[in-house]
Coordinates of C-alpha atoms and ligand atoms in Angstrom, one line a residue:
X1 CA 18.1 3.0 -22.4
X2 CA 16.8 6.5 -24.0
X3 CA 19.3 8.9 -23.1
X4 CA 17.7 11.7 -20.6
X5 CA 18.4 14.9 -21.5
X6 CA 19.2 17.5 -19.0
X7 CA 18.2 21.5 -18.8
X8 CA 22.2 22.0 -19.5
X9 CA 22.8 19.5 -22.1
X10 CA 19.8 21.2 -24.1
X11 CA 20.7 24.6 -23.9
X12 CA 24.5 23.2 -25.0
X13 CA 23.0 21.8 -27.4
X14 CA 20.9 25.1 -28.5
X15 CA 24.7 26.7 -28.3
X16 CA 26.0 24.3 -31.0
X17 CA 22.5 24.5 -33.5
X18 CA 21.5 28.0 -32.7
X19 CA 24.8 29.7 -31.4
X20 CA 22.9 30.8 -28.6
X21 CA 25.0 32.9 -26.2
X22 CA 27.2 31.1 -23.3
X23 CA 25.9 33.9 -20.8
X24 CA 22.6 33.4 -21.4
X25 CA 22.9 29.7 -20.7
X26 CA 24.6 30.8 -17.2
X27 CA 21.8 33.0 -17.0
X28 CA 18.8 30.5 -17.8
X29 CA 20.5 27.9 -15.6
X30 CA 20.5 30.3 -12.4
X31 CA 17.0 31.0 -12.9
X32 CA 16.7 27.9 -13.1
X33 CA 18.5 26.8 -9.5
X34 CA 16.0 29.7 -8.0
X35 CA 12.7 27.6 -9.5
X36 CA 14.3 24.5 -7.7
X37 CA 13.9 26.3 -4.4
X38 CA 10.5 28.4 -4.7
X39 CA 9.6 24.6 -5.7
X40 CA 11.2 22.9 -2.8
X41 CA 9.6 26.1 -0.3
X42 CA 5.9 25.7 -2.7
X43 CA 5.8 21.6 -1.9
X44 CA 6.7 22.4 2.1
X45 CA 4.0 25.1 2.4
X46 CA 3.5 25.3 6.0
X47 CA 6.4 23.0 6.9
X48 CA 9.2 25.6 5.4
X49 CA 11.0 27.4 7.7
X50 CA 10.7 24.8 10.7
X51 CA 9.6 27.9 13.4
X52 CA 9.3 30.8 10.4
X53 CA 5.7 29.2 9.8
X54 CA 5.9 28.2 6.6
X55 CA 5.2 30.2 3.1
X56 CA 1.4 30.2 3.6
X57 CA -0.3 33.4 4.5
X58 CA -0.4 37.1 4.4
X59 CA 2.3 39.6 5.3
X60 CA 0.0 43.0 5.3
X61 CA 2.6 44.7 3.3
X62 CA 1.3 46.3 -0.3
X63 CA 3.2 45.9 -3.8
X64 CA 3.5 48.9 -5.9
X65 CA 0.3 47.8 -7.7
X66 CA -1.7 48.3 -4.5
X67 CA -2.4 44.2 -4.1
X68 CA -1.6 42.5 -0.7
X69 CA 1.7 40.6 -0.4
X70 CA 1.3 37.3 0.2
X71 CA 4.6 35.6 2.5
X72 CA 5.3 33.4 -0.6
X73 CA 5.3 36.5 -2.8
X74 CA 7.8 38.2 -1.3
X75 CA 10.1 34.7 -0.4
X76 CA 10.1 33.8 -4.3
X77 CA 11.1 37.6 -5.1
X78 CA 14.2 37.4 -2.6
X79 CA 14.9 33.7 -3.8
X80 CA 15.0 34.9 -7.4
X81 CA 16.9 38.3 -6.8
X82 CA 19.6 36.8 -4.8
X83 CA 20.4 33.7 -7.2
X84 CA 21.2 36.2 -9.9
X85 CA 22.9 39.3 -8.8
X86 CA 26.2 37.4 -8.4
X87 CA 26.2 35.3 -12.0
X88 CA 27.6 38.2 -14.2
X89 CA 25.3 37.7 -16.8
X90 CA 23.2 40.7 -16.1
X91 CA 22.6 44.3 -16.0
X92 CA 19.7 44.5 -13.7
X93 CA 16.3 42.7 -12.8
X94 CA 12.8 44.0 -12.6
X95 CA 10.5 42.5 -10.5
X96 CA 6.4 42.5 -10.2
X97 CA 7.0 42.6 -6.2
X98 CA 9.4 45.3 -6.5
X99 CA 8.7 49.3 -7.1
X100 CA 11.8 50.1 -9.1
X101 CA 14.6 48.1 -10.8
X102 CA 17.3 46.5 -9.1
X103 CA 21.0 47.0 -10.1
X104 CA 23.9 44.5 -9.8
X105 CA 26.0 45.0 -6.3
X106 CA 29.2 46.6 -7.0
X107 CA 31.1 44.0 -6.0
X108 CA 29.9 41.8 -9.0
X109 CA 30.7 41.8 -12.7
X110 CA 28.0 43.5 -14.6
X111 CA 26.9 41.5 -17.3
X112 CA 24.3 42.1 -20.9
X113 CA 20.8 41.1 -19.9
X114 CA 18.0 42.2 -18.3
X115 CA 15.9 39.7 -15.8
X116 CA 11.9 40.7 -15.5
X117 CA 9.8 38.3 -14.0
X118 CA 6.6 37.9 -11.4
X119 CA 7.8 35.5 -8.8
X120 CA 4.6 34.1 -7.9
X121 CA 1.8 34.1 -9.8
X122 CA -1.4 33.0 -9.0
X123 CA -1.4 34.1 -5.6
X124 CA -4.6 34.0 -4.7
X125 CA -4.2 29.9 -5.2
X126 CA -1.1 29.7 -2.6
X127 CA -3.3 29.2 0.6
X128 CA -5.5 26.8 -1.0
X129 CA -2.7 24.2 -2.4
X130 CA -3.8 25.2 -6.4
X131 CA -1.3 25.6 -9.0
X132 CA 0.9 28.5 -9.0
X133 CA 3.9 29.7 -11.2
X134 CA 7.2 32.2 -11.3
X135 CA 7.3 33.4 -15.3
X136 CA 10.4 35.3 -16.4
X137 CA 11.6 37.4 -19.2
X138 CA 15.2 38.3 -20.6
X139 CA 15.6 41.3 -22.5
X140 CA 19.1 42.5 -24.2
X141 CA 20.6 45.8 -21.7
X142 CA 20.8 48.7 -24.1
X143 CA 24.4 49.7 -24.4
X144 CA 25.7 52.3 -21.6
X145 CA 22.7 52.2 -19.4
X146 CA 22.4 52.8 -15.9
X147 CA 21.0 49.8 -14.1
X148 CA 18.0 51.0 -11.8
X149 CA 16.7 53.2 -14.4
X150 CA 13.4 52.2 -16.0
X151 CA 13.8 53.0 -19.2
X152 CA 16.5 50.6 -20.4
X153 CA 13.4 47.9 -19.5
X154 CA 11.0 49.8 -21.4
X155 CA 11.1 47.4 -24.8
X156 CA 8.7 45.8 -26.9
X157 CA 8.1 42.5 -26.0
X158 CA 9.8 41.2 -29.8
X159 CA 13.6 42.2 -28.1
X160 CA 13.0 39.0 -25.6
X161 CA 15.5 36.9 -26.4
X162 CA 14.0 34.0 -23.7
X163 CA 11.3 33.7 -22.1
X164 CA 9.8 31.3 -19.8
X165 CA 7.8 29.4 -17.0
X166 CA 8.0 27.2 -14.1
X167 CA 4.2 25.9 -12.9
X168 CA 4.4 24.4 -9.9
X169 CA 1.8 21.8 -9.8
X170 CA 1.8 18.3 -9.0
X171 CA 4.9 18.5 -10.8
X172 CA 7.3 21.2 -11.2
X173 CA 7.6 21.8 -14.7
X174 CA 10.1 24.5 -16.8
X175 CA 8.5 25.7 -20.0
X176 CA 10.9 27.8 -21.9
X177 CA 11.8 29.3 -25.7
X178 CA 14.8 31.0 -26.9
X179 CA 13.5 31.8 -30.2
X180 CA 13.7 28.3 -31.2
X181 CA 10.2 26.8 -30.4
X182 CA 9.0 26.2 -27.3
X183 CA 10.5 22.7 -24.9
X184 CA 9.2 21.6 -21.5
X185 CA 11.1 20.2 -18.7
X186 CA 10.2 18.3 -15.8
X187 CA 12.0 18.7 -12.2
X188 CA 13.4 15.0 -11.3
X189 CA 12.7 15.9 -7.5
X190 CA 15.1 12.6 -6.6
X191 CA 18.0 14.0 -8.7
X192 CA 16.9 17.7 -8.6
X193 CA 17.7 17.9 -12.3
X194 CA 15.4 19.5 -15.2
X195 CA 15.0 16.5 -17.4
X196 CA 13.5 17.8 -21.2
X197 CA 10.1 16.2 -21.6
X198 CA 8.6 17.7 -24.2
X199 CA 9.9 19.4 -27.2
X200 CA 8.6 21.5 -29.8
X201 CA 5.4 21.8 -28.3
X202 CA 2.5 23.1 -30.5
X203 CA -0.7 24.8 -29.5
X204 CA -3.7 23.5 -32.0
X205 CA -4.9 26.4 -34.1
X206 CA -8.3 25.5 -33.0
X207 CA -10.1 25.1 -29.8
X208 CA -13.8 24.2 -27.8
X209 CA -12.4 25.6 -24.5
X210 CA -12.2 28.8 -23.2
X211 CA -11.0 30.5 -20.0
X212 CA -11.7 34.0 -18.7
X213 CA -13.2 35.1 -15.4
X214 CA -16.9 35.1 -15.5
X215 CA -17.8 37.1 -12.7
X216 CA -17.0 40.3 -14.8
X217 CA -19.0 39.6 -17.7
X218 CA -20.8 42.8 -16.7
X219 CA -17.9 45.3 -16.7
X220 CA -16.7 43.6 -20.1
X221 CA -16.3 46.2 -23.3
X222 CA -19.2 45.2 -26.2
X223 CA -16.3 42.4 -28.6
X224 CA -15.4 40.7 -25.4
X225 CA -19.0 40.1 -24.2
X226 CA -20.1 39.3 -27.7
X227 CA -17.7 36.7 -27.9
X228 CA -18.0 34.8 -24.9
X229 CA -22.0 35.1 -25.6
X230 CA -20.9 33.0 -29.0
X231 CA -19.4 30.7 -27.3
X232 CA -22.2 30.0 -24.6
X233 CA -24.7 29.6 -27.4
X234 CA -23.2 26.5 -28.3
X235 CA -23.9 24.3 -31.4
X236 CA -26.9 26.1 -32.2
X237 CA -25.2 29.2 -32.0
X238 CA -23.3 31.4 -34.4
X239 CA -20.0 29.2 -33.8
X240 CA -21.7 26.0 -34.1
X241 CA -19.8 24.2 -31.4
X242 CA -20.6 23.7 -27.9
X243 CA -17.5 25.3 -25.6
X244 CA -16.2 24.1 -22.2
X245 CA -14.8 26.6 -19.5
X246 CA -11.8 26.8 -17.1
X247 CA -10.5 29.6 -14.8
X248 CA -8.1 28.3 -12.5
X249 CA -6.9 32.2 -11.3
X250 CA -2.9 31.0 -12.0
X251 CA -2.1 32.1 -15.6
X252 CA 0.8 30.0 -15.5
X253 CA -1.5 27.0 -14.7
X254 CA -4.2 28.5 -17.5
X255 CA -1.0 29.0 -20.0
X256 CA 0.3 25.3 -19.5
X257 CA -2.9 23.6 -20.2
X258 CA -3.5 25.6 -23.6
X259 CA 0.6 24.3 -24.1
X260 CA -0.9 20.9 -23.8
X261 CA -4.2 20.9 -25.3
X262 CA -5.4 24.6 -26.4
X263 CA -7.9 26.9 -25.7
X264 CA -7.9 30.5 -25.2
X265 CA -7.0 32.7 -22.1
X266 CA -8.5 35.9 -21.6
X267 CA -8.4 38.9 -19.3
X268 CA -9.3 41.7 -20.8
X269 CA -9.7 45.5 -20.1
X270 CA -12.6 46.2 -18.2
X271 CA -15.1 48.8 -16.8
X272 CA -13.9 48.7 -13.1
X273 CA -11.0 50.9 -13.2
X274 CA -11.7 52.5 -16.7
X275 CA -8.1 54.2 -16.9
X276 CA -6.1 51.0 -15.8
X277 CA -5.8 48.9 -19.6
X278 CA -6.2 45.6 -17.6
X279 CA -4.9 43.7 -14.8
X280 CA -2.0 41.5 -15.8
X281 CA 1.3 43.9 -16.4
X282 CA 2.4 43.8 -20.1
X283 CA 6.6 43.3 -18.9
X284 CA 6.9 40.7 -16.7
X285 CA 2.9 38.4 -17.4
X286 CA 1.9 39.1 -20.7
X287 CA 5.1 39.5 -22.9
X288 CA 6.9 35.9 -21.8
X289 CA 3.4 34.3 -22.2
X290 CA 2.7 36.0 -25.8
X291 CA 6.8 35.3 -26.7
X292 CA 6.1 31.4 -25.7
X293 CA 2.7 31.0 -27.4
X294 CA 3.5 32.4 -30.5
X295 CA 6.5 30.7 -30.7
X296 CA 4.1 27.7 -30.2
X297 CA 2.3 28.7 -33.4
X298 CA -0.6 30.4 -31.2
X299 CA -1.2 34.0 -30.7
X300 CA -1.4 36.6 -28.6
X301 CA -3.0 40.2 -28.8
X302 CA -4.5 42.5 -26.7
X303 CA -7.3 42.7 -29.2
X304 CA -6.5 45.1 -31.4
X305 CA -2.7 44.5 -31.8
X306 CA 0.2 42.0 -31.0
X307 CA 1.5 41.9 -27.6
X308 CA 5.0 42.1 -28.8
X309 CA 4.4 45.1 -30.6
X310 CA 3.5 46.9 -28.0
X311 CA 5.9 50.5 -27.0
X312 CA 6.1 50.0 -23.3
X313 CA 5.7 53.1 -21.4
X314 CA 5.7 52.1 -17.9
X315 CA 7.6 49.2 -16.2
X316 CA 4.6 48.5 -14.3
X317 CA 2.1 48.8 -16.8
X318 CA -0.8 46.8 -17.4
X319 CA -2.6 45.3 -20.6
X320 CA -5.1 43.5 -21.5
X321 CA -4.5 39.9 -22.6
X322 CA -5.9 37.7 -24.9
X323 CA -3.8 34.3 -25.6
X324 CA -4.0 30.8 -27.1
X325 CA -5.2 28.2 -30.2
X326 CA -4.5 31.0 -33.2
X327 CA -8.0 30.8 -35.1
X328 CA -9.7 31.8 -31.8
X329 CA -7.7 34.1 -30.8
X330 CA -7.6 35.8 -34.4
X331 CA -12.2 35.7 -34.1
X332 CA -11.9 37.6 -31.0
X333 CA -9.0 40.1 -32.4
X334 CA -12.0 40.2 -35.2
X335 CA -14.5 41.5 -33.1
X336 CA -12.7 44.4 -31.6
X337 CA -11.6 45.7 -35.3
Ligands
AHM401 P1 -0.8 37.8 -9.5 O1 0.5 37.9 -10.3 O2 -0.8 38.9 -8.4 O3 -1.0 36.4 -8.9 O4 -2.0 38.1 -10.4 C1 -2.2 37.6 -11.7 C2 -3.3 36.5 -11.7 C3 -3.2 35.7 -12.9 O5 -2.4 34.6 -12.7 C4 -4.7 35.3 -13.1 O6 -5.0 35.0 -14.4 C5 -5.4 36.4 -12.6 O7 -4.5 37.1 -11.7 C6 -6.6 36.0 -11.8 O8 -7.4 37.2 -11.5 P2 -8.8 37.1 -10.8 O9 -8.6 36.8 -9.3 O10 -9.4 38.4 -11.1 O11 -9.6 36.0 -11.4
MG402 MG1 1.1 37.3 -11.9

């Protein structure tokens, strides 16, 4: 029988070939335990909770970017912050659904990581039973910092030293690197274990499919528009291929598929709110996602410059994202220069 292998047993085994840190298996392990229960509350929808009414729906409350909180929003946020202020194994956590950073509770050891991550994303899919995802980042703690400040978070996105995914789709599936390529595993929903289904995934350097949000095509800057004009003409056109589309709204959902097949993911900058650099935040969205696809062998830039380079400035701050197969990505990054 072929030996299943279990989220533990590979990260032990990522110990003993990599010498990755203990800590930061405790750490991926507890993130995790929270994925198992934003799964478990995802699959009951408007079942959790018996009376509560479920996870579906609107709570009227704003997050510091201005967006509506949606009740799922706000339950993965407390499921994730309360699974990991106890472990030891970190310094703080920084959340897309929360203004400022969190510190560990005095009354727990204090550990050397940092935890960013966006709960839920995809919200706008949670009412309508699409695919939806939590993605997470792990960043060293610079030496003598104080917890809730910003600035110990503010690092480019090359310090992560894991980064990762859980889509929750028809099944729950926990896409993660540590530096070592990129490994998927599937939630055994009988056993409530990660089993590793895939490993060493690799994106295709090329691509026919592309996803980006169409309805904006007017607000897009010159390169972008340019681009996806390219691809519409087809095999007649200057690319000499004929392109398919997807937008699902989830990046995690949009990220998994490229894992699986390719393609290229875009949201760029655009003309609506000129001073804003995009919509997804560069900490916590774009930086995992760029970390995992380039360790896939794809790539990731904001069209002028790698993600990972990037000086953060603002916990909170957005960029613009342009991900996937690595020749595509490279023509769009082309168009810009
Ligand atoms: P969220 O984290 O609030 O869910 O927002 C991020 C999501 C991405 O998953 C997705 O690519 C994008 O927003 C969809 O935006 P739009 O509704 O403009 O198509
Ligand atoms: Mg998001």
């Amino acid at each position: 029988m072929k030996m299943r292998i279990s989220l533990t047993h590979y990260l032990i085994r990522s110990e003993r070939a990599h010498g990755t840190d203990p800590n930061l298996r405790l750490l991926i392990e507890t993130v995790a335990r929270a994925v198992k229960t934003i799964s478990h509350a995802v699959g009951k929808g408007a079942l959790w909770g018996g009376n509560e009414g479920g996870v579906l729906g609107s709570l009227g409350s704003t997050n510091v970017q201005g967006e509506t909180q949606k009740k799922l929003d706000v339950i993965a946020n407390e499921i994730l912050v309360e699974a990991n202020e106890w472990g030891g194994h970190l310094a703080g956590m920084a959340s897309e659904e929360m203004d400022t950073p969190v510190g560990i509770p005095v009354a727990y050891p204090r550990g050397h990581y940092l935890l960013l991550f966006d709960p839920l994303d995809g919200s706008s899919n949670v009412d309508v039973n699409v695919s939806i995802g939590t993605i997470f980042s792990v960043l060293p703690a610079p030496a003598g910092m104080s917890e809730d400040d910003d600035r110990a978070f503010l690092q480019p996105g090359r310090n992560q030293v894991c980064a990762g995914y859980a889509v929750y789709g028809p099944q729950t599936v926990l896409v993660l690197t540590l530096g070592h390529g990129v490994v998927a595993f599937t939630l055994d929903r009988d056993t409530g274990s990660f089993v590793l289904t895939q490993e060493d995934i690799r994106i295709p350097a090329d691509t026919k499919e592309f996803a980006i949000n169409m309805s904006n095509r007017r607000h897009w800057a010159q390169p972008v528009q340019r681009y996806i004009d390219e691809c519409l003409a087809g095999r007649t056109g200057p690319r000499g291929k004929d392109f398919n589309m997807r937008w699902i709204a989830s990046m995690v959902a949009e990220v998994h598929r490229i894992m699986q097949r390719g393609g290229i993911f875009l949201y760029p900058w655009d003309k609506r709110e000129p001073d804003k650099p995009g919509k997804l935040r560069l900490m916590y969205e774009a930086n995992p996602m760029a970390m995992l696809v380039e360790q896939a062998g794809g790539m990731a830039t904001d069209g002028r410059q790698r993600i990972l380079n990037i000086e953060p400035t603002q916990l909170h701050q957005r960029v613009s994202v342009m991900l996937g197969s690595r020749n595509e990505v490279e023509y769009v990054t082309g168009l810009h220069r």
